[in-house]
Coordinates of C-alpha atoms in Angstrom, one line a residue:
Chain I
M609 CA -11.8 28.3 -4.4
D610 CA -15.4 29.8 -4.3
A611 CA -17.3 30.4 -1.3
A612 CA -19.2 27.0 -1.5
L613 CA -16.3 24.7 -2.0
R614 CA -14.7 27.2 0.9
A615 CA -18.4 26.5 3.4
E616 CA -18.7 22.8 1.8
F617 CA -15.2 21.4 3.7
G618 CA -14.9 24.2 5.9
V619 CA -12.0 25.7 4.6
E620 CA -9.6 28.3 6.3
G621 CA -7.5 30.2 4.0
E622 CA -5.6 30.4 1.0
W623 CA -4.8 27.2 -1.3
Q624 CA -2.8 26.4 -4.2
I625 CA -3.7 23.3 -5.7
W626 CA -7.4 21.3 -4.3
R627 CA -8.4 18.3 -5.1
R628 CA -12.1 16.1 -4.4
H629 CA -11.4 13.0 -2.3
R630 CA -13.5 10.0 -1.6
I631 CA -12.0 7.8 1.2
R632 CA -11.2 4.6 -0.1
W633 CA -11.8 0.7 1.2
A634 CA -7.8 1.1 0.8
E635 CA -6.9 3.7 3.0
C636 CA -8.6 2.6 5.7
D637 CA -8.4 0.0 8.0
M638 CA -10.0 -1.8 10.7
H639 CA -10.9 0.8 12.8
G640 CA -12.6 1.8 10.2
H641 CA -10.6 4.6 10.3
V642 CA -8.6 6.2 7.9
N643 CA -4.7 5.0 8.0
H644 CA -2.2 7.6 9.4
A645 CA 0.6 6.4 6.4
A646 CA -2.7 6.9 3.9
Y647 CA -2.5 10.8 4.0
L648 CA 1.2 11.3 3.0
V649 CA 0.3 9.0 -0.4
M650 CA -2.8 11.4 -0.9
F651 CA -0.4 14.5 -0.5
E652 CA 2.1 12.2 -2.9
D653 CA -1.0 12.7 -5.6
L654 CA -0.8 17.2 -5.6
R655 CA 2.7 17.2 -5.0
V656 CA 3.3 15.1 -8.6
E657 CA 0.5 17.4 -9.6
H658 CA 2.9 20.6 -8.7
W659 CA 5.4 19.7 -10.0
L660 CA 4.1 18.7 -13.8
R661 CA 2.4 22.5 -13.6
V662 CA 5.0 24.0 -12.7
G663 CA 6.1 22.8 -16.3
Q664 CA 8.4 19.8 -14.3
G665 CA 8.3 16.6 -14.7
F666 CA 9.6 13.3 -13.4
G667 CA 12.1 11.5 -16.7
E668 CA 14.8 9.5 -16.4
G669 CA 17.5 11.9 -15.2
A670 CA 15.7 15.2 -14.7
P671 CA 15.0 17.0 -11.0
G672 CA 12.7 15.8 -9.1
P673 CA 11.6 16.0 -5.1
V674 CA 12.4 14.1 -2.2
V675 CA 10.4 14.6 0.4
A676 CA 13.2 16.0 4.2
K677 CA 10.5 16.6 7.3
L678 CA 7.5 15.9 7.8
E679 CA 5.5 17.6 10.6
V680 CA 1.7 16.0 11.0
R681 CA -1.0 16.8 12.8
Y682 CA -3.8 13.8 13.1
L683 CA -6.9 15.9 13.8
R684 CA -10.7 14.1 14.0
A685 CA -10.6 10.9 12.3
L686 CA -12.0 9.7 8.7
R687 CA -14.3 7.3 7.9
F688 CA -15.0 4.8 4.4
Q689 CA -16.6 7.1 1.8
D690 CA -16.3 10.4 3.9
E691 CA -16.0 13.3 0.6
V692 CA -13.5 15.7 1.7
L693 CA -10.7 18.2 -0.1
L694 CA -7.5 18.2 0.1
A695 CA -5.5 21.6 -1.2
L696 CA -2.0 22.2 -1.0
R697 CA -0.3 25.7 -1.0
T698 CA 3.6 26.0 -1.5
T699 CA 4.9 28.3 1.0
G700 CA 8.6 28.8 0.8
L701 CA 11.1 28.1 -2.7
R702 CA 14.7 28.8 -1.5
N703 CA 17.7 27.4 -4.2
T704 CA 17.3 23.5 -4.4
S705 CA 14.4 23.4 -1.4
Y706 CA 10.8 24.2 -1.0
T707 CA 7.9 24.0 1.5
Q708 CA 4.6 23.5 1.5
D709 CA 1.9 22.7 3.6
Y710 CA -1.1 20.1 3.2
A711 CA -4.2 19.8 4.4
V712 CA -7.8 17.8 4.3
W713 CA -10.9 19.4 4.9
A714 CA -14.0 18.0 5.3
G715 CA -16.3 19.5 7.9
G716 CA -13.2 21.8 8.6
L717 CA -9.9 20.8 9.4
A718 CA -9.0 17.1 9.9
F719 CA -5.5 16.6 8.5
E720 CA -2.6 18.9 8.4
A721 CA 1.4 19.0 7.5
K722 CA 3.7 20.4 6.6
A723 CA 6.6 19.2 4.8
L724 CA 10.1 20.3 3.6
L725 CA 11.0 19.1 -0.3
V726 CA 14.4 19.0 -2.1
C727 CA 14.9 19.5 -5.5
V728 CA 17.0 15.8 -5.9
R729 CA 19.3 15.3 -9.6
D730 CA 20.8 11.6 -10.0
G731 CA 21.0 11.0 -6.1
A732 CA 21.9 14.6 -4.9
S733 CA 20.5 18.1 -4.1
S734 CA 19.4 20.0 -7.3
P735 CA 18.6 24.0 -8.4
I736 CA 15.6 24.5 -9.1
P737 CA 14.8 25.2 -12.4
G738 CA 14.7 28.8 -13.5
E739 CA 12.1 28.3 -15.1
A740 CA 9.8 27.1 -12.9
R741 CA 10.6 29.5 -10.2
G742 CA 8.9 32.1 -11.2
R743 CA 5.4 29.4 -11.0
F744 CA 6.6 28.2 -7.7
L745 CA 4.1 30.7 -5.0
L746 CA 0.9 31.2 -7.7
Chain Y
M650 CA 21.3 -4.0 22.3
D651 CA 24.8 -5.5 22.2
A652 CA 28.0 -4.2 21.1
A653 CA 28.2 -6.2 17.6
L654 CA 24.5 -4.8 16.3
R655 CA 25.4 -1.2 17.1
A656 CA 28.9 -1.3 15.6
E657 CA 26.4 -3.3 11.7
F658 CA 24.7 -0.3 11.6
G659 CA 25.8 2.2 13.1
V660 CA 23.7 2.7 15.6
E661 CA 23.8 5.5 18.5
G662 CA 22.1 6.1 21.5
E663 CA 19.2 3.6 23.7
W664 CA 16.4 1.4 22.2
Q665 CA 13.6 -0.5 23.5
I666 CA 12.4 -2.6 20.7
W667 CA 14.9 -3.2 17.9
R668 CA 14.3 -5.8 14.3
R669 CA 16.2 -5.7 11.7
H670 CA 14.5 -5.4 8.3
R671 CA 15.5 -6.3 4.3
I672 CA 13.8 -3.6 2.2
R673 CA 10.9 -4.1 0.1
W674 CA 10.5 -4.8 -3.0
A675 CA 7.2 -3.4 -2.1
E676 CA 8.5 -0.8 -0.4
C677 CA 10.2 1.0 -3.3
D678 CA 9.5 3.4 -5.8
M679 CA 10.2 4.5 -9.0
H680 CA 13.4 6.3 -8.2
G681 CA 14.4 2.3 -6.6
H682 CA 14.5 4.8 -3.1
V683 CA 12.1 3.5 0.6
N684 CA 9.2 5.2 -0.6
H685 CA 8.4 8.2 2.2
A686 CA 5.2 7.0 3.5
A687 CA 6.2 3.1 3.3
Y688 CA 9.0 3.7 6.5
L689 CA 6.1 5.0 8.7
V690 CA 4.7 1.1 7.5
M691 CA 7.5 -0.5 9.4
F692 CA 7.1 1.3 12.1
E693 CA 3.7 0.3 12.5
D694 CA 4.7 -3.4 12.5
L695 CA 6.9 -1.9 16.2
R696 CA 4.3 0.5 17.2
V697 CA 1.9 -2.4 17.7
E698 CA 4.4 -5.2 19.4
H699 CA 5.6 -2.4 21.9
W700 CA 1.4 -2.6 22.5
L701 CA 1.2 -6.6 22.8
R702 CA 4.5 -6.8 25.1
V703 CA 3.0 -4.2 27.3
G704 CA 0.0 -6.3 27.8
Q705 CA -2.3 -4.5 25.9
G706 CA -4.4 -6.0 22.7
F707 CA -6.2 -5.3 19.3
G708 CA -10.2 -6.5 20.1
E709 CA -13.1 -5.0 19.3
G710 CA -13.1 -2.5 22.0
A711 CA -10.3 -2.1 23.6
P712 CA -7.6 0.9 24.5
G713 CA -5.2 1.2 21.0
P714 CA -2.6 3.9 19.9
V715 CA -3.7 5.9 17.3
V716 CA -1.3 8.7 15.8
A717 CA -2.4 11.3 17.0
K718 CA 1.0 14.1 15.7
L719 CA 4.3 13.4 13.9
E720 CA 8.2 14.7 12.8
V721 CA 9.5 12.9 10.7
R722 CA 13.1 13.3 9.1
Y723 CA 15.0 11.5 6.0
L724 CA 17.8 11.7 6.0
R725 CA 19.0 9.1 4.2
A726 CA 18.3 7.6 0.4
L727 CA 17.9 3.6 1.4
R728 CA 17.5 1.0 -1.9
F729 CA 15.7 -2.5 -2.5
Q730 CA 17.3 -4.8 -0.6
D731 CA 19.4 -3.2 1.4
E732 CA 19.7 -4.5 5.2
V733 CA 18.9 -1.7 8.2
L734 CA 18.0 -2.0 11.5
L735 CA 14.5 -0.3 12.6
A736 CA 14.3 0.5 17.1
L737 CA 11.3 1.9 19.0
R738 CA 11.6 3.6 22.1
T739 CA 8.7 5.1 24.6
T740 CA 10.2 8.2 25.9
G741 CA 7.6 9.6 27.8
L742 CA 4.1 8.3 29.0
R743 CA 0.7 10.3 30.4
N744 CA -2.4 10.1 30.9
T745 CA -4.3 8.9 28.1
S746 CA -0.8 9.2 25.6
Y747 CA 2.8 8.8 25.0
T748 CA 5.7 9.7 23.2
Q749 CA 7.6 7.5 20.7
D750 CA 10.9 7.8 19.1
Y751 CA 11.4 5.9 15.8
A752 CA 14.7 5.3 14.0
V753 CA 16.4 3.5 10.8
W754 CA 19.5 2.3 10.9
A755 CA 22.5 1.5 8.5
G756 CA 25.4 2.3 8.1
G757 CA 24.7 5.6 10.6
L758 CA 21.2 7.2 10.9
A759 CA 18.9 7.0 7.8
F760 CA 15.4 7.4 8.6
E761 CA 13.9 8.9 13.0
A762 CA 10.6 10.0 13.6
K763 CA 8.9 11.7 16.8
A764 CA 5.1 10.5 17.0
L765 CA 2.6 11.0 19.7
L766 CA 0.3 8.6 20.1
V767 CA -3.0 8.7 22.3
C768 CA -5.3 5.8 23.4
V769 CA -8.3 5.7 21.7
R770 CA -11.4 3.5 23.3
D771 CA -14.0 3.1 21.0
G772 CA -13.8 6.7 19.5
A773 CA -12.5 8.4 22.2
S774 CA -9.5 9.1 24.2
S775 CA -8.8 6.8 27.1
P776 CA -6.4 6.5 30.0
I777 CA -3.7 3.6 29.2
P778 CA -4.7 0.7 31.5
G779 CA -3.0 1.0 34.7
E780 CA -1.4 -2.6 34.5
A781 CA 0.0 -0.9 31.1
R782 CA 1.9 2.1 33.0
G783 CA 5.1 -0.2 34.9
R784 CA 6.2 -2.0 31.4
F785 CA 5.4 1.3 29.6
L786 CA 9.2 2.8 29.5
L787 CA 11.2 -0.2 29.5
Chain F
M237 CA 10.2 -28.5 5.4
D238 CA 10.2 -30.9 7.8
A239 CA 6.6 -32.9 10.1
A240 CA 7.3 -30.3 13.2
L241 CA 6.0 -27.2 11.2
R242 CA 3.8 -29.4 8.3
A243 CA 1.7 -30.4 11.6
E244 CA 2.2 -26.7 12.5
F245 CA 0.2 -25.7 10.2
G246 CA -1.4 -28.7 7.9
V247 CA 1.3 -28.2 4.9
E248 CA 0.2 -30.3 2.8
G249 CA 2.7 -31.2 -0.4
E250 CA 6.8 -30.4 -1.8
W251 CA 7.8 -26.7 -1.1
Q252 CA 10.6 -24.5 -2.4
I253 CA 10.9 -21.7 -1.1
W254 CA 9.2 -21.2 2.7
R255 CA 8.7 -18.4 5.1
R256 CA 6.9 -18.2 8.8
H257 CA 4.6 -14.2 8.6
R258 CA 2.6 -12.7 11.1
I259 CA -0.5 -10.7 9.5
R260 CA 0.4 -7.4 9.4
W261 CA -2.0 -4.4 10.3
A262 CA -1.5 -2.9 7.5
E263 CA -2.8 -6.3 5.8
C264 CA -6.3 -5.7 7.6
D265 CA -8.8 -4.3 6.4
M266 CA -12.6 -3.0 8.1
H267 CA -13.9 -6.6 8.1
G268 CA -10.6 -7.0 10.0
H269 CA -9.3 -9.2 7.6
V270 CA -6.0 -10.1 5.4
N271 CA -6.7 -6.9 2.1
H272 CA -7.7 -9.6 -0.8
A273 CA -3.9 -7.8 -2.9
A274 CA -2.2 -7.5 -0.1
Y275 CA -1.2 -11.1 -0.3
L276 CA -0.2 -11.1 -3.4
V277 CA 3.1 -8.6 -2.1
M278 CA 3.9 -11.1 0.4
F279 CA 4.2 -13.3 -2.4
E280 CA 6.4 -10.4 -4.6
D281 CA 9.0 -11.3 -1.5
L282 CA 8.9 -14.9 -1.7
R283 CA 8.8 -14.6 -5.9
V284 CA 12.2 -12.0 -5.4
E285 CA 14.5 -14.7 -3.0
H286 CA 13.7 -17.3 -5.6
W287 CA 15.2 -14.5 -8.3
L288 CA 17.9 -14.0 -5.7
R289 CA 19.1 -18.2 -5.2
V290 CA 19.1 -19.0 -8.6
G291 CA 21.4 -15.9 -9.0
Q292 CA 20.3 -13.9 -10.2
G293 CA 19.5 -10.1 -8.9
F294 CA 17.2 -7.4 -9.8
G295 CA 20.6 -4.4 -11.4
E296 CA 19.4 -1.5 -14.3
G297 CA 19.0 -3.4 -17.4
A298 CA 19.1 -6.7 -15.7
P299 CA 16.5 -9.2 -16.3
G300 CA 13.4 -9.9 -13.8
P301 CA 10.8 -11.1 -13.6
V302 CA 6.9 -9.9 -14.4
V303 CA 3.5 -11.6 -13.7
A304 CA 2.4 -11.9 -16.2
K305 CA -0.7 -14.3 -15.0
L306 CA -2.3 -15.2 -11.9
E307 CA -4.6 -18.1 -10.6
V308 CA -5.7 -16.8 -7.0
R309 CA -8.2 -18.6 -4.7
Y310 CA -9.2 -16.6 -1.4
L311 CA -9.8 -20.2 1.1
R312 CA -10.2 -18.8 4.6
A313 CA -10.6 -15.1 5.9
L314 CA -7.0 -14.1 7.4
R315 CA -7.1 -12.1 11.5
F316 CA -4.6 -9.5 12.3
Q317 CA -1.0 -11.3 14.3
D318 CA -2.4 -14.7 12.8
E319 CA 0.6 -16.7 12.1
V320 CA 1.0 -18.3 8.9
L321 CA 3.1 -20.1 6.2
L322 CA 4.5 -19.0 3.3
A323 CA 5.3 -21.2 0.6
L324 CA 6.5 -21.7 -3.3
R325 CA 7.4 -23.7 -5.3
T326 CA 8.6 -23.2 -9.2
T327 CA 6.9 -25.8 -11.2
G328 CA 7.7 -24.8 -15.0
L329 CA 10.5 -23.4 -16.5
R330 CA 10.4 -23.4 -20.6
N331 CA 12.7 -20.7 -22.7
T332 CA 11.3 -16.8 -21.5
S333 CA 9.3 -17.6 -19.0
Y334 CA 8.3 -20.0 -15.7
T335 CA 5.3 -21.1 -13.6
Q336 CA 5.4 -20.7 -9.7
D337 CA 2.8 -22.1 -7.3
Y338 CA 1.9 -19.4 -4.1
A339 CA 0.2 -20.7 -1.0
V340 CA -0.8 -19.7 2.6
W341 CA -0.8 -22.1 5.5
A342 CA -2.5 -22.3 8.4
G343 CA -4.8 -24.7 10.5
G344 CA -4.5 -25.9 6.6
L345 CA -4.6 -24.1 2.3
A346 CA -5.6 -20.5 3.2
F347 CA -4.4 -19.2 0.4
E348 CA -3.4 -19.9 -3.3
A349 CA -2.7 -19.1 -6.3
K350 CA -0.5 -20.1 -9.6
A351 CA 2.0 -17.0 -10.9
L352 CA 2.8 -17.0 -15.2
L353 CA 6.1 -14.9 -15.1
V354 CA 8.0 -14.0 -18.0
C355 CA 12.1 -12.9 -17.9
V356 CA 11.5 -8.9 -19.3
R357 CA 15.1 -7.3 -19.9
D358 CA 14.2 -3.9 -21.2
G359 CA 11.1 -4.0 -21.5
A360 CA 11.0 -7.4 -24.0
S361 CA 10.7 -11.0 -23.1
S362 CA 14.2 -11.9 -22.6
P363 CA 15.6 -15.7 -22.3
I364 CA 16.2 -16.8 -18.5
P365 CA 19.8 -16.5 -18.4
G366 CA 21.1 -20.0 -18.7
E367 CA 23.6 -19.9 -15.8
A368 CA 19.9 -19.9 -13.4
R369 CA 17.8 -22.8 -15.3
G370 CA 19.8 -25.3 -13.9
R371 CA 18.6 -23.8 -9.6
F372 CA 15.0 -23.2 -10.7
L373 CA 12.6 -26.0 -10.0
L374 CA 15.4 -27.0 -7.0
Chain J
M1211 CA -19.6 4.3 -23.6
D1212 CA -20.1 6.8 -26.1
A1213 CA -18.1 5.8 -29.4
A1214 CA -15.6 8.9 -28.6
L1215 CA -14.3 7.1 -25.7
R1216 CA -14.2 3.9 -26.7
A1217 CA -12.3 5.9 -29.5
E1218 CA -10.3 7.6 -26.6
F1219 CA -9.0 4.2 -24.9
G1220 CA -9.7 1.1 -27.7
V1221 CA -12.5 0.0 -25.9
E1222 CA -14.4 -3.2 -26.4
G1223 CA -17.0 -4.6 -25.7
E1224 CA -20.5 -3.1 -23.0
W1225 CA -18.9 -2.0 -19.8
Q1226 CA -21.7 -1.8 -16.9
I1227 CA -18.7 1.2 -14.7
W1228 CA -16.3 2.9 -15.9
R1229 CA -14.1 5.5 -14.6
R1230 CA -11.2 7.5 -15.6
H1231 CA -7.8 7.8 -14.1
R1232 CA -4.1 9.0 -14.5
I1233 CA -1.7 6.4 -12.8
R1234 CA 0.1 7.2 -9.6
W1235 CA 3.4 7.7 -8.2
A1236 CA 2.6 5.3 -5.6
E1237 CA 0.8 2.6 -7.8
C1238 CA 4.5 2.0 -10.0
D1239 CA 7.1 0.3 -9.1
M1240 CA 11.2 0.4 -9.1
H1241 CA 10.7 -0.5 -13.6
G1242 CA 8.1 2.1 -13.5
H1243 CA 5.2 -0.2 -14.9
V1244 CA 2.0 -0.3 -12.3
N1245 CA 2.5 -3.2 -9.6
H1246 CA 1.0 -5.8 -9.9
A1247 CA -1.4 -5.7 -6.9
A1248 CA -1.9 -1.7 -7.9
Y1249 CA -4.2 -3.1 -10.1
L1250 CA -6.0 -5.1 -7.8
V1251 CA -7.0 -2.4 -4.9
M1252 CA -7.7 0.3 -8.2
F1253 CA -10.7 -2.6 -9.3
E1254 CA -12.0 -2.9 -5.6
D1255 CA -13.3 0.8 -5.7
L1256 CA -14.8 0.5 -8.5
R1257 CA -16.6 -2.4 -7.1
V1258 CA -17.3 -0.6 -4.5
E1259 CA -19.1 2.1 -6.0
H1260 CA -21.3 -1.6 -8.1
W1261 CA -22.0 -2.2 -4.3
L1262 CA -23.5 0.7 -3.4
R1263 CA -25.1 1.7 -6.9
V1264 CA -27.3 -1.4 -6.5
G1265 CA -28.5 -0.2 -3.5
Q1266 CA -26.2 -1.9 -0.3
G1267 CA -23.7 0.0 1.9
F1268 CA -21.2 -0.7 4.4
G1269 CA -22.1 -0.3 7.7
E1270 CA -21.2 -2.8 10.8
G1271 CA -24.0 -6.5 9.7
A1272 CA -24.8 -5.5 6.6
P1273 CA -23.7 -7.7 3.9
G1274 CA -20.9 -8.1 1.3
P1275 CA -18.9 -8.9 -1.2
V1276 CA -15.6 -10.4 -0.4
V1277 CA -13.2 -12.0 -2.6
A1278 CA -13.2 -15.9 -3.6
K1279 CA -11.3 -16.4 -7.1
L1280 CA -9.4 -13.9 -9.4
E1281 CA -7.6 -15.4 -13.1
V1282 CA -5.8 -12.3 -14.2
R1283 CA -4.1 -11.3 -17.3
Y1284 CA -1.4 -7.9 -17.5
L1285 CA -1.5 -7.8 -21.3
R1286 CA 0.7 -4.6 -20.8
A1287 CA 3.2 -2.9 -19.0
L1288 CA 1.3 0.9 -17.8
R1289 CA 3.6 3.8 -16.3
F1290 CA 3.6 6.7 -14.7
Q1291 CA 0.8 10.0 -15.6
D1292 CA -1.0 7.6 -17.9
E1293 CA -4.0 8.0 -18.7
V1294 CA -6.1 5.0 -18.5
L1295 CA -9.7 3.3 -18.9
L1296 CA -11.5 1.1 -15.8
A1297 CA -14.2 -0.8 -16.7
L1298 CA -15.8 -3.2 -14.9
R1299 CA -19.1 -5.6 -15.8
T1300 CA -21.3 -8.0 -13.6
T1301 CA -21.4 -11.4 -15.4
G1302 CA -23.5 -13.5 -13.0
L1303 CA -25.9 -13.6 -10.5
R1304 CA -26.4 -16.9 -8.2
N1305 CA -27.5 -16.4 -4.7
T1306 CA -25.3 -15.8 -2.5
S1307 CA -22.4 -15.0 -5.2
Y1308 CA -21.7 -13.3 -8.8
T1309 CA -19.0 -13.4 -11.0
Q1310 CA -17.5 -9.7 -12.4
D1311 CA -14.6 -9.1 -15.2
Y1312 CA -12.7 -5.6 -14.9
A1313 CA -10.3 -3.8 -17.8
V1314 CA -7.5 -1.3 -18.0
W1315 CA -7.9 0.4 -21.9
A1316 CA -5.7 2.2 -22.9
G1317 CA -4.4 1.6 -26.7
G1318 CA -6.9 -1.9 -26.5
L1319 CA -7.6 -3.6 -23.5
A1320 CA -4.3 -3.5 -21.1
F1321 CA -5.3 -5.8 -18.2
E1322 CA -7.8 -7.5 -17.7
A1323 CA -10.1 -9.9 -14.1
K1324 CA -12.7 -12.2 -14.0
A1325 CA -13.6 -12.2 -10.3
L1326 CA -15.7 -14.3 -8.2
L1327 CA -16.9 -12.6 -5.3
V1328 CA -19.5 -13.9 -2.6
C1329 CA -22.2 -12.2 -0.4
V1330 CA -21.0 -11.6 2.9
R1331 CA -22.5 -11.3 6.1
D1332 CA -21.2 -12.7 9.6
G1333 CA -18.2 -14.5 8.3
A1334 CA -20.5 -16.4 6.8
S1335 CA -21.8 -16.6 2.8
S1336 CA -24.8 -14.5 2.8
P1337 CA -28.0 -14.4 -0.1
I1338 CA -27.6 -11.6 -2.7
P1339 CA -30.1 -9.2 -0.7
G1340 CA -33.6 -9.7 -2.7
E1341 CA -33.7 -5.4 -3.4
A1342 CA -30.5 -5.4 -4.8
R1343 CA -30.4 -8.7 -7.2
G1344 CA -32.7 -6.1 -9.9
R1345 CA -30.3 -3.5 -10.3
F1346 CA -27.5 -6.6 -10.5
L1347 CA -26.1 -6.6 -14.5
L1348 CA -28.0 -3.1 -14.9

């Protein structure tokens, strides 16, 4: 992430994957703010992108990430058409699970979450595939 | 909550508001499980019900609850058409904020969350109205 | 449907399946009205209920309904917490497809749709199972 | 739209606004296909883009588009991660309403809809602002 992007959105820290996003009509509620559940859907997209980047897929019978825990803080309300930066970093890797941070930046931090993901295959937790592990934190 | 309902869903502890729910098609993802964000929307409904029960509303300019923090644990996957019990209890009350527990019961605990809600009026935190406070924890 | 319910919601015509519904927070948009896509999700629930009533299910490999066409009219805006009646009737039955009407009643007609559903199995259109046909229009 | 893009997605006809889109996890249902309501949300985004392009906004008290009618055809199922092209064109303009076509292209036409939009201000239909009319169909 270059200095211009950091300055534009007030980003702090190091991040692994990021994406510009413009707040959608469907993400806003009657208050004119992004609904609290809509943030989670945004980061589902980044979690998918990470899983693909480490060479994994989502086919039938393939292992995939399932959310086991979330700690979420909503720091500032976002509004329709706001330009924001979504960012993800993987912070830990165990045998069958991993942890990620998610953040929305818009003139500083607007939202942050810590997630515990479990790798699941056919309904049971399953080791994160060896070929994926080397790229997991990059 | 009577003993029969407790036994039917494996409920533990005391709860303030509860509601039977059958898992909807739209709540399930490609794995055939309830999507992690869909749980939050279910409890939005119960949070609204609590806010109405304490005599408050959602009109223009009225104070209303905004989610500030969430701690969520997904314990067991739920599937399409599963019969579950949604339950809410208010666990704390301060000047401008309150805390609630949310749980999904289905043969025991399947999902739980702790939420911090802030009472917001015209975009700023605002005291929880006095007439509501006496009923808040009942 | 008895006369009291008809009078309460201003219902006209004959209907096969109906359900009271209170408009949810998540169904409303920034205008304070039910979002146009949210109506379709409400009727997904009734379509599922019809499919179950005719003795069919949604298991792996089972035939199931897929929406092929929709004609939708949004007649009056609905608001958060409005009490409405959702109604469905099956209007036609062919070998691999059927048609349904959907309506929302709230002091008269607020929404109506005509849908063409195709019975699909393993990605291809498939005959509606014989044991279901006799109950399809009841 | 250049010839390469037309060829890539099998686009036919002339379009006013288009956007590449990769099918999201949240857009797919248990069948692994894009849910029928999710298409409508995609085109909400393009409708918003058109409204902004003609110089209009979505502020409090401003006139804005409301969906009055839809005719929708689902031609081919789309799957998670499919690359598609979303396209919109405005086909008619009256005093307080307009019509648009929406299409999803992916190796040819996968989805199409015709929409009637009404310009609404403070809950009542309202003339489409004069300064917008000249650019409406471009």
